[in-house]
Amino acid sequence: MISRIVKELITNNQKFIKNDLSHIYNPLLEKQTPKITLVTCSDSRIAATGLFAPNTINHVFSIRNVGNQIRTSEGSVDFGVLKLRTPVLVILGHTCCSAVRMSLTDFSGDTLGICRELSLLKEGLQTMEKRYKTDEDPIAYERYTEINIDYQVRYAVQRYRELVNAGELTVIGMMVDLNRSFHGATCEEYITNINGTSDINQIKQMDALSEIDNSLIEEVVKTIL
Ligand SMILES: [Zn+2]
């Protein structure tokens, strides 16, 4: 089992380097110039949803942790936004998020590290006004995931307010929907918040979406709150 996993690591890289990549990497040896700082969940199911394919090299500065949180990786998010000055910060959450689910149960018996990260997640959710009954509402946890995204976007807009106010940074909250809570396709991605605005009709009018067809905007700007 383990030797097969290690073999895969090495053979996948060998396939990747088969075509000479020096023409791509040589201009990037001194610095990177990504366009997006991405904060997403560590969840292994989110790795291949196609959001950034095929152009990921020098395009996305990625931060991953449980529950796509800013506060547990603040230095890394600052690095993308303040040092690399990406014009877009994406907070990408997902349905079926075990971190969000766990943060709403008793996690006190877990390791200090897990407790610390889930406590921050829970604390963020508690600052938001909306509440759902997890024993009655079948998609209550998915709604809390969207609330967490709203919280993270709000936190980012506050933290980087000078850049946001100057139009140099746009913070976009998104959900990737594994279990079709939004009634679209499996793994479809939805925009649920831009710069702290979660009103769907207001989002649809925003400049950030001006190059997307209206019919597609109707499909992908959605909320389950
Ligand atoms: Zn997750």
Coordinates of C-alpha atoms and ligand atoms in Angstrom, one line a residue:
M1 CA 0.0 0.0 0.0
I2 CA 2.6 2.6 1.1
S3 CA 5.1 1.6 -1.5
R4 CA 2.4 2.0 -4.2
I5 CA 1.6 5.5 -2.9
V6 CA 5.2 6.5 -3.0
K7 CA 5.7 5.0 -6.5
E8 CA 2.7 7.1 -7.7
L9 CA 4.2 10.3 -6.3
I10 CA 7.4 9.7 -8.2
T11 CA 5.9 8.4 -11.5
N12 CA 3.4 11.3 -11.6
N13 CA 6.2 13.8 -11.4
Q14 CA 8.1 11.9 -14.0
K15 CA 5.1 12.3 -16.4
F16 CA 4.8 16.0 -15.5
I17 CA 8.5 16.7 -16.4
K18 CA 8.4 14.6 -19.6
N19 CA 7.9 17.8 -21.7
D20 CA 10.6 20.4 -21.0
L21 CA 9.1 22.9 -18.6
S22 CA 12.1 25.3 -18.5
H23 CA 10.4 27.8 -20.9
I24 CA 7.5 28.1 -18.4
Y25 CA 9.7 28.2 -15.2
N26 CA 12.7 30.1 -16.3
P27 CA 10.9 33.5 -16.4
L28 CA 9.4 32.7 -13.0
L29 CA 12.6 31.8 -11.2
E30 CA 13.1 35.2 -9.6
K31 CA 9.4 35.8 -8.6
Q32 CA 5.9 34.7 -8.8
T33 CA 3.0 36.9 -10.0
P34 CA -0.2 35.0 -9.1
K35 CA -3.6 36.7 -9.7
I36 CA -5.6 34.8 -7.0
T37 CA -5.0 34.2 -3.4
L38 CA -7.1 31.1 -2.6
V39 CA -8.2 30.0 0.9
T40 CA -9.9 26.7 0.6
C41 CA -10.6 23.6 2.8
S42 CA -8.0 20.8 3.0
D43 CA -10.7 18.3 2.1
S44 CA -9.3 15.9 -0.4
R45 CA -12.5 15.9 -2.5
I46 CA -11.9 19.6 -3.4
A47 CA -8.6 19.0 -5.1
A48 CA -9.9 18.1 -8.5
T49 CA -13.0 20.2 -9.1
G50 CA -11.6 22.1 -12.0
L51 CA -11.9 25.6 -10.7
F52 CA -8.4 26.7 -11.8
A53 CA -7.5 24.1 -14.4
P54 CA -5.7 24.2 -16.7
N55 CA -3.8 27.4 -15.7
T56 CA -2.6 26.9 -12.1
I57 CA 1.1 27.6 -12.5
N58 CA 1.9 31.2 -11.3
H59 CA -1.8 31.8 -11.2
V60 CA -3.1 30.7 -7.8
F61 CA -1.4 31.2 -4.4
S62 CA -3.0 28.5 -2.3
I63 CA -3.7 28.3 1.4
R64 CA -5.5 25.2 2.6
N65 CA -6.7 24.3 6.1
V66 CA -9.7 22.8 7.8
G67 CA -12.8 25.0 7.2
N68 CA -11.1 27.4 4.8
Q69 CA -10.2 29.9 7.5
I70 CA -8.2 33.1 7.4
R71 CA -7.4 33.3 11.1
T72 CA -5.6 29.9 11.3
S73 CA -3.4 30.8 8.4
E74 CA -3.3 34.6 8.7
G75 CA 0.4 35.0 7.7
S76 CA 0.0 33.0 4.6
V77 CA -3.1 35.0 3.5
D78 CA -1.3 38.2 4.3
F79 CA 1.6 37.0 2.1
G80 CA -0.7 36.5 -0.9
V81 CA -2.7 39.7 -0.5
L82 CA -0.1 42.1 0.9
K83 CA 3.2 40.8 -0.5
L84 CA 2.2 39.3 -3.8
R85 CA -0.7 41.8 -4.2
T86 CA -3.1 39.4 -5.9
P87 CA -6.1 41.5 -7.0
V88 CA -8.5 38.7 -6.1
L89 CA -8.9 36.7 -2.8
V90 CA -11.2 33.7 -3.1
I91 CA -12.6 32.0 0.0
L92 CA -13.8 28.6 -1.3
G93 CA -15.9 26.4 1.0
H94 CA -17.8 23.2 0.1
T95 CA -20.8 21.2 1.1
C96 CA -20.2 18.0 3.1
C97 CA -17.5 19.9 5.1
S98 CA -16.6 17.7 8.0
A99 CA -14.7 20.6 9.7
V100 CA -17.9 22.8 9.8
R101 CA -19.9 19.8 11.0
M102 CA -17.4 19.0 13.7
S103 CA -17.1 22.6 14.9
L104 CA -20.8 22.4 15.8
T105 CA -20.4 19.3 17.9
D106 CA -18.4 18.5 21.1
F107 CA -14.8 18.4 19.9
S108 CA -13.2 19.0 23.4
G109 CA -11.6 15.5 23.4
D110 CA -9.6 16.2 20.3
T111 CA -6.0 17.3 20.1
L112 CA -5.1 20.8 21.1
G113 CA -4.3 21.6 17.5
I114 CA -7.7 20.4 16.2
C115 CA -9.5 22.1 19.1
R116 CA -7.8 25.4 18.3
E117 CA -8.7 25.4 14.6
L118 CA -12.3 24.2 15.3
S119 CA -12.7 26.8 18.1
L120 CA -11.9 29.6 15.7
L121 CA -14.3 28.2 13.2
K122 CA -17.1 27.9 15.8
E123 CA -16.3 31.4 17.1
G124 CA -16.7 32.8 13.6
L125 CA -20.1 31.1 13.1
Q126 CA -21.3 32.4 16.5
T127 CA -20.7 36.0 15.5
M128 CA -23.1 35.6 12.6
E129 CA -26.8 36.1 13.3
K130 CA -28.4 33.2 11.3
R131 CA -29.1 29.9 13.1
Y132 CA -30.4 26.6 11.7
K133 CA -31.6 23.4 13.4
T134 CA -29.1 20.6 12.6
D135 CA -31.6 17.9 13.8
E136 CA -34.5 19.1 11.6
D137 CA -33.0 20.8 8.6
P138 CA -31.3 18.3 6.2
I139 CA -28.9 20.9 4.8
A140 CA -28.3 22.9 8.0
Y141 CA -24.6 22.1 7.9
E142 CA -24.4 23.3 4.3
R143 CA -26.0 26.5 5.3
Y144 CA -23.5 26.9 8.1
T145 CA -20.8 26.4 5.5
E146 CA -22.1 29.3 3.6
I147 CA -22.3 31.3 6.8
N148 CA -18.7 30.5 7.5
I149 CA -17.8 31.8 4.0
D150 CA -19.7 35.0 4.8
Y151 CA -17.8 35.3 8.0
Q152 CA -14.4 34.7 6.3
V153 CA -15.2 37.3 3.6
R154 CA -16.3 39.8 6.2
Y155 CA -13.1 39.2 8.1
A156 CA -11.0 39.7 5.0
V157 CA -12.8 42.8 3.9
Q158 CA -12.2 44.3 7.4
R159 CA -8.5 43.2 7.5
Y160 CA -7.7 44.4 4.0
R161 CA -10.2 47.3 3.9
E162 CA -7.7 49.9 2.4
L163 CA -7.1 47.6 -0.6
V164 CA -10.7 46.8 -1.0
N165 CA -11.8 50.4 -0.7
A166 CA -9.2 51.4 -3.3
G167 CA -10.5 48.8 -5.7
E168 CA -7.2 46.9 -5.6
L169 CA -8.6 43.8 -4.0
T170 CA -11.9 41.9 -4.5
V171 CA -12.8 39.3 -2.0
I172 CA -15.0 36.5 -3.4
G173 CA -16.9 33.9 -1.4
M174 CA -17.6 30.7 -3.2
M175 CA -19.1 27.2 -2.5
V176 CA -18.3 24.0 -4.3
D177 CA -21.4 21.8 -4.1
L178 CA -20.6 18.1 -3.7
N179 CA -24.1 17.0 -2.7
R180 CA -26.2 19.3 -4.9
S181 CA -27.6 21.3 -2.1
F182 CA -27.9 24.1 -4.6
H183 CA -29.8 21.8 -7.1
G184 CA -27.2 22.2 -9.9
A185 CA -24.5 19.8 -11.0
T186 CA -22.2 17.8 -8.7
C187 CA -19.1 19.9 -8.0
E188 CA -20.7 23.1 -9.5
E189 CA -19.2 26.2 -8.0
Y190 CA -21.4 29.1 -6.8
I191 CA -20.6 32.7 -5.9
T192 CA -22.3 33.6 -2.6
N193 CA -20.5 36.8 -1.5
I194 CA -18.4 39.6 -3.0
N195 CA -16.7 42.1 -0.7
G196 CA -19.1 41.3 2.1
T197 CA -22.3 41.7 0.0
S198 CA -24.3 38.5 0.3
D199 CA -27.4 39.9 -1.4
I200 CA -27.7 37.9 -4.6
N201 CA -29.4 40.6 -6.6
Q202 CA -26.7 43.1 -5.7
I203 CA -23.9 40.6 -6.5
K204 CA -25.3 40.0 -10.0
Q205 CA -24.9 43.8 -10.8
M206 CA -21.2 43.9 -9.7
D207 CA -18.4 44.8 -12.0
A208 CA -16.5 41.7 -11.0
L209 CA -19.0 39.7 -13.0
S210 CA -19.3 42.0 -16.0
E211 CA -17.5 39.5 -18.4
I212 CA -19.8 36.6 -17.5
D213 CA -23.0 36.0 -19.6
N214 CA -26.2 36.9 -17.8
S215 CA -27.6 33.3 -18.1
L216 CA -24.5 32.0 -16.4
I217 CA -24.7 34.6 -13.7
E218 CA -28.2 33.5 -13.0
E219 CA -27.0 29.9 -12.7
V220 CA -23.9 30.4 -10.5
V221 CA -24.8 33.4 -8.2
K222 CA -26.9 31.6 -5.5
T223 CA -27.5 31.2 -1.8
I224 CA -28.9 28.5 0.4
L225 CA -29.4 30.9 3.4
Ligands
ZN1 ZN -14.1 21.1 4.5

